[in-house]
Coordinates of C-alpha atoms in Angstrom, one line a residue:
M1 CA 19.9 16.5 21.9
A2 CA 17.5 15.5 24.9
V3 CA 14.2 14.7 22.4
Y4 CA 16.0 11.5 21.4
A5 CA 15.9 10.2 25.2
L6 CA 12.2 10.3 24.7
T7 CA 12.0 7.3 22.3
G8 CA 14.3 4.8 23.8
F9 CA 12.5 3.7 26.9
S10 CA 9.8 1.1 26.9
L11 CA 6.8 1.3 29.7
V12 CA 5.7 -2.2 30.2
S13 CA 2.3 -2.0 32.1
L14 CA 2.0 -5.5 34.6
L15 CA -1.4 -4.3 34.8
S16 CA -2.6 -7.0 32.2
F17 CA -6.6 -7.9 33.1
G18 CA -9.6 -7.9 30.8
Y19 CA -12.4 -9.5 29.1
L20 CA -10.1 -13.0 28.8
S21 CA -7.2 -12.2 31.3
W22 CA -3.9 -14.0 30.3
D23 CA -0.7 -14.8 32.5
W24 CA 2.0 -15.2 29.8
M25 CA 3.9 -17.4 32.1
K26 CA 1.5 -19.6 33.0
P27 CA 2.2 -23.1 31.5
S28 CA -1.7 -24.4 31.2
L29 CA -1.9 -22.0 28.2
V30 CA 0.1 -24.3 26.1
A31 CA -1.5 -27.6 27.7
D32 CA -4.1 -27.6 24.9
V33 CA -1.7 -27.4 21.8
A34 CA -2.4 -30.5 20.1
T35 CA -0.6 -33.7 21.3
D36 CA -1.1 -36.2 18.4
P37 CA 1.6 -38.6 17.7
V38 CA 1.8 -37.1 13.9
E39 CA 2.1 -33.8 15.4
K40 CA 5.5 -34.9 17.4
S41 CA 6.9 -36.6 14.6
L42 CA 7.3 -33.3 11.9
P43 CA 9.9 -32.0 11.2
P44 CA 11.5 -28.5 12.8
A45 CA 10.3 -25.1 11.6
F46 CA 9.0 -24.8 8.1
A47 CA 8.6 -28.2 7.5
R48 CA 5.2 -27.2 6.5
P49 CA 3.7 -23.8 5.6
P50 CA 3.4 -21.8 8.2
H51 CA 0.1 -20.1 9.9
I52 CA -0.1 -16.6 9.3
V53 CA -1.9 -13.8 11.3
F54 CA -1.4 -10.5 10.1
I55 CA -2.8 -7.7 12.4
L56 CA -3.5 -4.2 11.2
T57 CA -4.6 -1.3 13.8
D58 CA -6.4 1.7 12.3
D59 CA -4.7 5.2 13.1
Q60 CA -2.7 4.1 16.2
G61 CA 0.4 6.9 16.0
Y62 CA 3.6 6.0 16.1
H63 CA 4.3 6.7 20.4
D64 CA 1.1 5.1 20.8
V65 CA 2.6 1.6 22.1
G66 CA 4.7 1.1 25.4
Y67 CA 7.9 0.1 23.8
H68 CA 8.4 3.8 21.8
G69 CA 8.1 5.4 25.7
S70 CA 4.3 5.7 25.7
D71 CA 1.7 6.8 28.2
I72 CA -0.6 4.2 27.2
Q73 CA -0.5 0.4 28.2
T74 CA -0.1 -1.9 25.6
P75 CA 1.8 -5.4 27.4
T76 CA 1.0 -7.4 25.0
L77 CA 2.3 -5.7 22.0
D78 CA 5.5 -4.8 24.4
R79 CA 5.9 -8.6 24.9
L80 CA 5.3 -9.9 21.6
A81 CA 7.7 -7.7 20.1
A82 CA 10.1 -8.2 22.8
E83 CA 10.3 -11.7 22.2
G84 CA 10.2 -10.8 18.0
V85 CA 12.0 -8.1 16.1
K86 CA 11.1 -4.6 15.9
L87 CA 10.9 -3.1 12.9
E88 CA 12.3 0.6 13.5
N89 CA 12.8 1.1 9.7
Y90 CA 9.3 0.6 8.7
Y91 CA 7.1 2.5 6.2
I92 CA 3.5 2.7 5.8
Q93 CA 1.2 5.1 3.7
P94 CA -0.4 8.2 5.0
I95 CA -4.4 7.4 4.8
C96 CA -6.3 4.0 4.9
T97 CA -7.4 3.1 1.6
P98 CA -3.7 3.8 0.1
S99 CA -2.2 1.4 3.0
R100 CA -4.6 -1.4 2.8
S101 CA -4.4 -1.8 -1.3
Q102 CA -0.5 -1.8 -1.2
L103 CA -1.0 -4.4 1.8
I104 CA -3.0 -6.5 -0.6
T105 CA -1.4 -6.0 -4.2
G106 CA 2.2 -5.2 -3.4
R107 CA 2.3 -2.2 -5.6
Y108 CA 2.6 1.3 -4.9
Q109 CA -0.5 3.3 -5.2
I110 CA 0.7 4.4 -8.6
H111 CA 0.8 1.2 -10.2
T112 CA -3.2 0.8 -8.6
G113 CA -4.9 3.8 -10.2
L114 CA -5.7 4.5 -6.3
Q115 CA -2.7 8.0 -5.5
H116 CA -5.4 10.2 -4.2
S117 CA -7.3 9.8 -1.4
I118 CA -9.5 7.3 0.0
I119 CA -12.5 5.0 -1.8
R120 CA -15.9 6.8 -0.3
P121 CA -18.7 5.4 -0.1
R122 CA -20.6 6.4 -2.7
Q123 CA -18.1 6.5 -5.4
P124 CA -17.9 3.4 -8.3
N125 CA -14.4 2.9 -7.3
C126 CA -12.6 -0.6 -5.7
L127 CA -9.4 -1.9 -5.9
P128 CA -9.1 -2.8 -9.5
L129 CA -10.5 -6.3 -10.8
D130 CA -6.9 -7.1 -12.7
Q131 CA -4.6 -7.0 -9.6
V132 CA -4.1 -10.5 -8.0
T133 CA -4.9 -10.1 -4.4
L134 CA -2.2 -11.3 -1.3
P135 CA -5.2 -14.0 -0.2
Q136 CA -5.8 -15.0 -3.5
K137 CA -1.9 -16.0 -4.1
L138 CA -2.3 -17.9 -0.6
Q139 CA -5.3 -19.7 -1.6
E140 CA -3.1 -21.2 -4.5
A141 CA -0.6 -22.2 -2.6
G142 CA -3.3 -24.5 -0.6
Y143 CA -4.4 -21.7 2.7
S144 CA -7.5 -21.3 4.0
T145 CA -8.2 -17.4 4.1
H146 CA -10.1 -15.4 6.4
M147 CA -10.7 -11.5 6.5
V148 CA -12.1 -9.7 9.6
G149 CA -12.4 -6.0 10.4
K150 CA -12.3 -2.9 8.2
W151 CA -12.3 -3.8 4.5
H152 CA -12.0 0.2 2.7
L153 CA -10.7 -1.0 -0.9
G154 CA -14.3 -0.6 -2.5
F155 CA -17.3 -2.3 -2.4
Y156 CA -20.0 -0.8 -5.4
K157 CA -20.1 -4.7 -7.3
K158 CA -20.3 -7.6 -5.8
E159 CA -16.8 -8.5 -7.9
C160 CA -15.4 -6.2 -5.0
L161 CA -16.3 -7.7 -2.6
P162 CA -13.4 -9.5 0.2
T163 CA -14.8 -13.1 -1.0
R164 CA -14.7 -12.1 -4.6
R165 CA -10.8 -11.3 -3.9
G166 CA -9.8 -14.3 -2.3
F167 CA -11.0 -14.5 1.3
D168 CA -13.4 -17.6 2.0
T169 CA -14.4 -16.0 4.8
F170 CA -15.2 -12.1 6.0
L171 CA -16.9 -10.7 9.1
G172 CA -16.6 -6.5 8.9
S173 CA -17.2 -3.3 7.5
L174 CA -16.9 -2.2 4.1
T175 CA -16.6 1.4 4.5
G176 CA -13.6 3.6 6.7
N177 CA -15.7 5.0 9.5
V178 CA -18.5 3.0 11.3
D179 CA -19.9 3.2 15.1
Y180 CA -18.0 0.9 16.9
Y181 CA -21.7 -0.9 18.6
T182 CA -23.9 0.3 15.9
Y183 CA -21.9 -0.4 13.0
D184 CA -23.8 3.1 11.2
N185 CA -22.0 5.5 9.1
C186 CA -22.9 8.6 7.7
D187 CA -21.2 10.0 4.4
G188 CA -22.7 13.3 5.0
P189 CA -26.5 14.8 6.8
G190 CA -28.9 12.1 5.6
V191 CA -26.8 9.9 4.2
C192 CA -26.6 7.2 7.1
G193 CA -26.3 3.3 6.7
Y194 CA -25.6 -0.1 8.4
D195 CA -22.2 -1.2 7.8
L196 CA -21.6 -4.4 9.3
H197 CA -21.3 -8.0 6.8
E198 CA -21.0 -11.3 7.2
G199 CA -19.5 -12.6 4.1
E200 CA -22.1 -11.0 1.5
D201 CA -24.6 -10.5 3.6
V202 CA -25.8 -7.9 5.6
A203 CA -25.2 -8.9 9.4
W204 CA -27.9 -7.0 11.2
D205 CA -28.0 -9.7 14.3
Q206 CA -24.6 -8.7 15.6
S207 CA -25.7 -4.9 16.3
G208 CA -25.0 -3.7 19.6
K209 CA -21.7 -5.9 19.9
Y210 CA -18.6 -3.5 20.5
S211 CA -16.3 -4.5 17.0
T212 CA -13.0 -5.2 18.9
F213 CA -14.7 -7.8 21.1
L214 CA -17.0 -9.1 18.0
Y215 CA -13.5 -9.3 15.6
T216 CA -11.4 -11.4 18.3
Q217 CA -14.4 -13.7 19.1
R218 CA -14.7 -14.5 15.2
V219 CA -10.9 -15.3 15.4
S220 CA -11.4 -17.3 18.1
K221 CA -13.4 -19.1 16.5
I222 CA -12.4 -19.6 13.3
L223 CA -9.2 -21.4 15.2
A224 CA -11.3 -23.3 17.1
S225 CA -13.1 -24.6 13.9
H226 CA -9.9 -25.4 11.2
S227 CA -7.4 -28.0 11.9
P228 CA -3.8 -27.1 12.8
K229 CA -2.5 -29.2 10.3
E230 CA -3.5 -27.0 7.2
P231 CA -2.3 -23.8 6.4
I232 CA -4.7 -20.6 7.8
F233 CA -4.4 -16.9 6.9
I234 CA -5.8 -14.7 9.1
Y235 CA -6.0 -11.0 8.1
V236 CA -7.3 -8.8 11.2
A237 CA -7.7 -5.5 10.5
F238 CA -9.1 -3.6 13.4
Q239 CA -11.4 -1.0 13.2
A240 CA -9.3 0.5 16.2
V241 CA -8.4 2.5 17.1
H242 CA -10.1 5.2 14.3
T243 CA -12.5 7.3 15.4
P244 CA -15.4 7.7 16.4
L245 CA -13.6 7.6 20.3
Q246 CA -15.6 4.6 22.1
S247 CA -14.5 1.9 24.7
P248 CA -16.1 0.5 27.1
K249 CA -16.4 2.0 30.8
E250 CA -13.4 -0.4 32.0
Y251 CA -11.0 0.4 29.9
I252 CA -11.8 4.3 30.3
Y253 CA -11.4 3.6 33.8
R254 CA -7.9 3.1 34.0
Y255 CA -7.1 6.7 32.4
R256 CA -9.0 8.7 34.3
S257 CA -6.3 10.6 35.7
M258 CA -5.6 11.9 31.8
G259 CA -6.9 15.8 32.1
N260 CA -7.5 15.3 27.8
V261 CA -10.8 13.4 27.3
A262 CA -9.7 12.6 23.6
R263 CA -6.2 11.1 24.5
R264 CA -8.1 9.3 27.1
K265 CA -11.1 7.6 25.4
Y266 CA -8.5 6.8 22.7
A267 CA -5.8 5.5 25.4
A268 CA -9.0 3.0 26.3
M269 CA -8.9 2.0 22.8
V270 CA -5.5 0.8 22.3
T271 CA -5.3 -0.9 25.4
C272 CA -8.7 -2.6 24.5
M273 CA -7.0 -3.6 21.1
D274 CA -4.0 -5.0 22.9
E275 CA -6.1 -7.2 25.1
A276 CA -7.4 -8.2 22.1
V277 CA -4.2 -9.3 20.9
K278 CA -3.6 -11.1 23.6
N279 CA -6.7 -13.0 23.4
I280 CA -5.5 -13.8 19.5
T281 CA -1.9 -15.4 20.4
W282 CA -4.1 -17.2 23.6
A283 CA -5.9 -19.1 20.7
L284 CA -3.3 -19.7 18.6
K285 CA -1.7 -21.7 21.6
K286 CA -4.7 -23.4 22.8
Y287 CA -5.3 -24.2 19.4
G288 CA -2.2 -25.9 18.4
Y289 CA -1.1 -23.0 15.8
Y290 CA 1.5 -21.1 18.1
D291 CA 4.8 -23.1 17.2
N292 CA 4.1 -23.0 13.3
S293 CA 2.6 -19.5 13.2
V294 CA 4.2 -16.4 11.7
I295 CA 2.4 -13.3 13.7
V296 CA 2.9 -9.6 11.8
F297 CA 1.4 -6.3 13.8
S298 CA 1.6 -3.5 11.6
T299 CA -0.2 0.1 11.4
D300 CA -1.9 1.2 8.5
N301 CA -0.7 5.1 9.0
G302 CA 0.2 7.7 11.4
G303 CA -1.8 9.0 14.1
Q304 CA -4.8 11.3 14.2
T305 CA -3.1 13.9 16.4
F306 CA -6.5 15.7 17.2
S307 CA -8.4 13.0 17.9
G308 CA -6.2 11.5 20.9
G309 CA -3.4 9.8 18.5
S310 CA 0.3 10.7 19.2
N311 CA 3.2 10.5 17.0
W312 CA 5.9 12.6 19.2
P313 CA 8.4 13.1 18.7
L314 CA 8.1 12.9 14.5
R315 CA 6.8 15.4 12.5
G316 CA 3.5 15.6 11.0
R317 CA 0.4 13.3 11.5
K318 CA -2.3 10.9 9.5
G319 CA -2.6 12.6 5.7
T320 CA 0.9 14.3 5.3
Y321 CA 3.9 12.6 3.8
W322 CA 6.1 13.3 7.2
E323 CA 7.5 10.7 8.8
G324 CA 4.6 11.1 11.7
G325 CA 2.3 10.0 8.7
V326 CA 4.4 7.4 7.1
R327 CA 6.6 5.6 9.6
G328 CA 4.1 2.7 11.0
I329 CA 4.7 0.6 14.4
G330 CA 5.3 -2.6 13.1
F331 CA 7.3 -6.0 14.5
V332 CA 7.2 -9.8 13.7
H333 CA 6.5 -12.1 16.3
S334 CA 7.2 -16.1 15.4
P335 CA 8.7 -18.8 16.9
L336 CA 10.6 -19.6 13.2
I337 CA 12.7 -16.4 13.8
K338 CA 15.9 -17.5 13.8
R339 CA 17.6 -14.5 15.3
K340 CA 14.7 -13.3 18.1
R341 CA 14.4 -10.7 20.7
R342 CA 16.3 -7.9 18.6
T343 CA 15.7 -4.3 16.7
S344 CA 15.5 -4.4 13.1
W345 CA 16.6 -1.4 11.1
A346 CA 16.2 -3.0 8.1
L347 CA 14.2 -0.7 5.5
V348 CA 10.8 -2.5 5.6
H349 CA 7.7 -1.1 3.3
I350 CA 4.0 -2.4 3.9
T351 CA 4.1 -3.4 0.0
D352 CA 7.0 -6.1 0.9
W353 CA 4.4 -8.1 2.8
Y354 CA 3.0 -9.7 -0.2
P355 CA 5.9 -11.3 -2.1
T356 CA 7.1 -12.0 1.7
L357 CA 4.3 -13.9 2.7
V358 CA 3.6 -15.7 -0.2
S359 CA 7.1 -16.8 0.1
L360 CA 6.7 -17.9 3.8
A361 CA 3.9 -20.0 2.1
R362 CA 6.0 -21.3 -0.4
G363 CA 3.6 -19.7 -3.1
N364 CA 4.4 -18.8 -6.8
L365 CA 5.2 -15.3 -7.5
S366 CA 6.5 -15.7 -11.2
N367 CA 3.0 -15.4 -12.5
V368 CA 2.8 -12.1 -11.1
P369 CA 4.9 -9.4 -12.3
G370 CA 5.3 -5.8 -11.2
L371 CA 5.7 -6.0 -8.1
D372 CA 7.0 -3.4 -5.8
G373 CA 8.1 -5.2 -2.6
Y374 CA 10.4 -7.4 -1.9
N375 CA 10.9 -10.9 0.1
V376 CA 12.5 -9.2 3.5
W377 CA 12.1 -12.5 5.0
P378 CA 15.8 -12.9 5.4
A379 CA 16.3 -9.4 6.7
I380 CA 13.8 -9.9 9.6
S381 CA 14.6 -13.5 10.5
E382 CA 18.3 -14.2 10.2
G383 CA 19.5 -10.2 10.1
K384 CA 20.4 -10.2 6.6
E385 CA 20.4 -6.9 4.7
S386 CA 17.4 -5.6 3.3
P387 CA 17.0 -5.8 -0.3
R388 CA 14.8 -2.7 -0.1
T389 CA 17.0 1.0 -0.7
E390 CA 14.1 3.0 -1.6
I391 CA 10.3 4.0 -1.2
L392 CA 7.9 5.9 -3.2
H393 CA 5.5 7.4 -0.5
N394 CA 3.7 8.3 -3.6
I395 CA 3.1 10.9 -6.7
D396 CA -0.3 12.7 -6.7
P397 CA -1.1 14.9 -9.3
L398 CA -4.6 15.2 -7.9
Y399 CA -3.7 16.9 -4.7
N400 CA -3.8 20.6 -4.3
H401 CA -0.8 22.1 -6.2
A402 CA 1.8 24.0 -4.0
K403 CA 1.3 27.8 -4.7
Y404 CA 4.9 28.2 -4.4
G405 CA 6.3 25.3 -6.3
S406 CA 7.1 25.3 -10.1
L407 CA 9.0 23.1 -13.4
E408 CA 12.0 25.8 -13.0
D409 CA 12.5 24.9 -9.1
G410 CA 13.1 21.5 -10.0
F411 CA 15.9 21.8 -12.5
G412 CA 13.2 21.7 -15.1
I413 CA 12.6 18.0 -15.2
W414 CA 9.8 18.0 -12.2
N415 CA 7.1 20.3 -11.1
T416 CA 7.4 20.6 -7.4
A417 CA 3.9 22.0 -7.1
V418 CA 2.7 18.1 -7.2
Q419 CA 2.7 16.5 -4.1
A420 CA 5.0 13.7 -3.6
S421 CA 7.6 11.9 -1.9
I422 CA 10.6 9.6 -2.0
R423 CA 12.9 7.8 -0.2
V424 CA 16.5 6.6 -1.6
G425 CA 19.3 5.7 1.6
E426 CA 19.2 8.1 3.8
W427 CA 17.7 10.8 1.6
K428 CA 13.8 11.4 1.8
L429 CA 12.7 14.3 -0.5
L430 CA 8.8 15.8 -0.4
T431 CA 7.7 18.2 -3.0
G432 CA 4.1 20.0 -3.1
D433 CA 2.4 20.3 0.3
P434 CA 3.3 17.5 1.7
G435 CA 0.4 18.1 4.5
Y436 CA 0.1 19.5 8.0
S437 CA 3.9 19.9 9.4
D438 CA 3.8 20.8 13.0
W439 CA 5.6 18.3 15.9
I440 CA 2.7 17.8 17.8
P441 CA 3.8 16.9 21.5
P442 CA 1.5 14.3 23.8
Q443 CA -1.1 15.9 24.9
T444 CA -0.4 14.9 28.2
L445 CA 2.1 17.5 27.9
T446 CA 0.6 20.9 27.4
N447 CA 2.0 24.4 27.0
F448 CA 5.4 24.2 25.9
P449 CA 5.9 28.9 25.0
G450 CA 9.3 29.0 23.2
S451 CA 10.0 25.4 22.8
W452 CA 11.8 24.0 19.9
W453 CA 8.8 22.9 17.9
N454 CA 7.0 26.4 18.4
L455 CA 9.9 28.6 17.2
E456 CA 10.7 26.0 14.0
R457 CA 6.6 25.7 13.7
L458 CA 7.1 29.9 13.4
T459 CA 10.3 29.8 11.4
D460 CA 9.5 27.0 8.9
G461 CA 9.5 28.2 5.3
L462 CA 5.7 28.6 4.5
R463 CA 6.9 29.3 0.6
K464 CA 8.5 26.4 0.1
S465 CA 7.8 23.5 -2.6
V466 CA 11.3 21.2 -1.8
W467 CA 12.6 19.4 1.3
L468 CA 15.6 17.4 1.5
F469 CA 16.1 15.3 4.7
N470 CA 18.7 12.8 5.8
I471 CA 16.3 10.8 7.4
T472 CA 19.0 8.4 9.0
A473 CA 20.7 11.1 11.0
D474 CA 17.7 13.4 11.5
P475 CA 14.6 10.9 11.6
Y476 CA 12.4 14.0 13.3
E477 CA 12.9 16.0 10.1
R478 CA 14.2 19.4 11.7
Y479 CA 17.1 20.4 9.2
D480 CA 15.7 21.0 5.7
L481 CA 19.3 20.3 3.4
S482 CA 17.8 21.2 0.3
D483 CA 19.5 24.5 -0.2
Q484 CA 22.7 22.7 1.2
R485 CA 22.9 19.6 -1.4
P486 CA 20.9 20.5 -4.9
D487 CA 23.0 17.2 -6.2
V488 CA 20.9 15.3 -4.4
V489 CA 17.4 17.4 -4.6
R490 CA 17.9 16.6 -8.5
T491 CA 19.1 13.0 -8.6
L492 CA 16.1 12.0 -6.5
L493 CA 13.8 14.0 -8.8
M494 CA 15.0 12.3 -11.4
R495 CA 13.7 9.3 -9.3
L496 CA 10.2 10.7 -9.2
V497 CA 10.5 11.0 -13.1
H498 CA 11.3 7.3 -13.4
Y499 CA 8.5 6.7 -11.4
N500 CA 6.0 8.8 -13.1
R501 CA 6.8 7.3 -16.2
T502 CA 5.5 4.2 -14.9
A503 CA 1.9 5.6 -13.5
I504 CA -1.4 4.3 -14.2
P505 CA -4.0 7.1 -14.9
V506 CA -5.9 8.3 -11.5
R507 CA -9.4 6.2 -10.5
Y508 CA -10.9 8.9 -8.6
P509 CA -14.4 8.7 -10.1
A510 CA -17.4 11.3 -9.1
E511 CA -19.8 9.9 -6.0
N512 CA -22.8 8.0 -7.3
P513 CA -26.4 8.8 -5.6
R514 CA -27.0 4.8 -6.3
A515 CA -25.0 4.1 -3.5
H516 CA -27.3 5.7 -0.7
P517 CA -28.0 3.5 1.5
D518 CA -31.9 3.7 1.7
F519 CA -31.7 1.9 -2.0
N520 CA -30.0 -0.9 -0.4
G521 CA -32.4 -1.5 2.9
G522 CA -30.7 0.5 4.9
A523 CA -27.1 -0.6 4.7
W524 CA -23.9 0.0 2.8
G525 CA -23.4 -2.4 0.1
P526 CA -23.0 -3.3 -3.7
W527 CA -25.2 -1.3 -5.9
A528 CA -24.2 -1.5 -9.3
S529 CA -25.6 -4.5 -10.7
E530 CA -24.2 -6.7 -13.4
E531 CA -26.0 -5.5 -15.9
D532 CA -24.5 -2.2 -15.3
G533 CA -21.4 -3.6 -16.2
D534 CA -18.6 -0.9 -15.7
E535 CA -20.4 2.0 -17.1
W536 CA -20.5 3.7 -13.8
E537 CA -16.7 3.5 -13.1
G538 CA -17.0 7.0 -14.3
G539 CA -19.7 7.8 -11.6
G540 CA -21.7 10.6 -11.6
E541 CA -23.9 10.0 -14.9
P542 CA -23.6 6.5 -17.1
L543 CA -22.5 6.1 -19.7
K544 CA -25.4 4.6 -22.3
N545 CA -28.6 5.8 -21.5
R546 CA -30.1 2.2 -21.9
N547 CA -33.2 2.9 -19.8
K548 CA -34.1 5.9 -20.0
K549 CA -37.2 5.4 -17.6
K550 CA -35.3 4.2 -15.2
K551 CA -32.7 7.2 -15.4
C552 CA -35.7 9.9 -15.1
K553 CA -36.4 8.3 -11.4
I554 CA -33.4 9.1 -9.8
C555 CA -33.0 12.4 -12.0
K556 CA -34.1 14.7 -9.9
L557 CA -32.2 12.8 -6.5
R558 CA -28.8 13.1 -8.3
S559 CA -29.4 17.0 -8.5
F560 CA -30.2 16.9 -5.0
F561 CA -27.1 14.9 -3.8
R562 CA -24.9 17.2 -6.4
K563 CA -26.3 20.2 -4.6
L564 CA -25.9 18.8 -0.8
N565 CA -22.5 17.6 -1.8
T566 CA -21.5 21.1 -3.0
R567 CA -22.3 22.7 0.4
L568 CA -20.7 19.9 2.0
M569 CA -17.4 19.9 0.3
S570 CA -15.4 22.2 3.1
N571 CA -16.3 20.0 5.7
R572 CA -15.3 16.6 3.8
I573 CA -12.6 15.0 6.2

C-alpha cells in the first residue's frame, strides 16, 4: 500500500542555526566536561545513579518530527533519536491532564479518578494527594528534582502545587493554555489571569520572555548550579507546541513558503522547540552530566489537526482514542544504553516511565503497590521483550454515551455506549464514541477528492459503538474486524469489565467562583485555604456554612458565573 511508504523516510535538515547554534561534531562542545581525577577514576556506566532529563512536548503530532517524514525541520530530535532508541510502539493519552497524571503516578486514569477530561482552572481538583509521585520517589533515592514548564495537574490548594508534590524547584504555568509571551490565560470571557510561577510565587518579572526560551534558559541555569556528582532529575514540560500558535519571527521565516498559515506557525514552534532540546543537550555536555545521563523524549497526546498539527497517516487527532490521539513520538537517548542506534517495537506506555526511572535511580518500588506501569529499561537498553502485553487506554463513564451502544451489543457484559478503549497484544477495541475518526492528510497536501480516506470517511458506519482492529497489521485502523472476530471482541470486553471493577469514582467537581484571578491579585493560583479543608472538593457549594456572612459576599457572583458558564458551555474546548 502506497501510504506505508510515507512513514519510512526521515527528512533531516542541515539548517541548524538559532538562538544558540550548536555543531554536533565540534569537539570543543565537550571540552568543559569535568576532568577531575575522581571523575576519571569512576567505574563504567551505572556506577552512580544516572541523571534523568524527561522532555515532554504538548500537542506535537505523530507526523511532526523529521524521522517520521515530516516537512518540519527537527534535526536535533532526529539525531538524538537516531543515536538512541526510537520507540515506535509507544502510547500516551489523548489529552493533557491524563498523560501528565499517568507519567507522575505510574497509574491509569481510572485509578486516580482523572478518567474524564482535563483539570480546568476553576475546578477544586488536583492530582490526588495520596498518590506518591515520581519526583517524590526520586527524592527518596537522593535526587535533586526540578520542574520547568506546564503542570496542569491542579492547583486549588497549596498542597497540589509542584513544590508540594516532589519538586525542589518549579518555574512554569499551572493551567493548560497560556500566552507564550504575556502568560495570560482566559478561562472564558472576563475570566483571565496571569499564570507564570516561580516556586509558589507569581513570577511577574518574567513576562515578555518567550516560554520556550525561558524554560530552556532555566534548565541550563539549574545544570550550571548543580554538581554532576549528585544525581538530578529535570522534568521539562514544554508549553510548545500547544495553541496559541506563537513563535519568534525568525522561525516563521524559514517556513514562509508554506501556504497553510496555521501549519507555518506551528512548524516554526516545533523547530524552535527542537533547538531548545539541542541547547539542553549542549548544557548536559558542557557541565559534565551527559556521560551519565538518560534523556527521555515524549509527546503528551496526538496533534490538534486543525491547529497546524499532523498525525498522518494515523487516524484521528488529539482528544480521540484512535491511533492519532494515543500513539506518541517517543525515544530514549543515553550513553548508558547497551544497544543503541535502533528502532524498538516493544509495547511501551507512559505509565511505564515511573517504575523504569525509579529503578534506574535505584529507588524503592516495594512501598508503592498498585502501579500500572512496568520497568521497560531492559526492553529499551538491551532489546529484550517488553513486560507489557496490554494497555487500558481509558474508561470514561461521564463522556457522552454513544447513541447506538447498548448492553446487548456488548454480549450482556459491557454497555458499548460507554467510551472505552483497550489494547491487548495486537488487538485494539474501542466502544462508545471514540472521537473524531477521519484521516487528516498533512495540511500541505490539499484537495484529494475521491481518495481512499475521503471514501472511507463517508462509508464508515456512523451507527456503530464497537470497533476492533489488528493494530500490528493495520496501524492506520482502516479495517474494522469486529463483525469477523466476535470472539476477540468478547475477550477484550471482559478485560474492560476486569479493569472497570478496579476503577475509583471520577473526580470532576463543579467550577468554583472563588478561583477567579480577580480574587488572587490578577493571577491564577490556589484559592482554597487550609481552613476550608476538603469541603470544596465537590466544587460549587461548600459542604458546611461555617461563615454565612462570607458566603453571602460571593453568592451573587457565584450566580453570575453559573449563568455565564451555561451560556459558554457550547463553546468550551
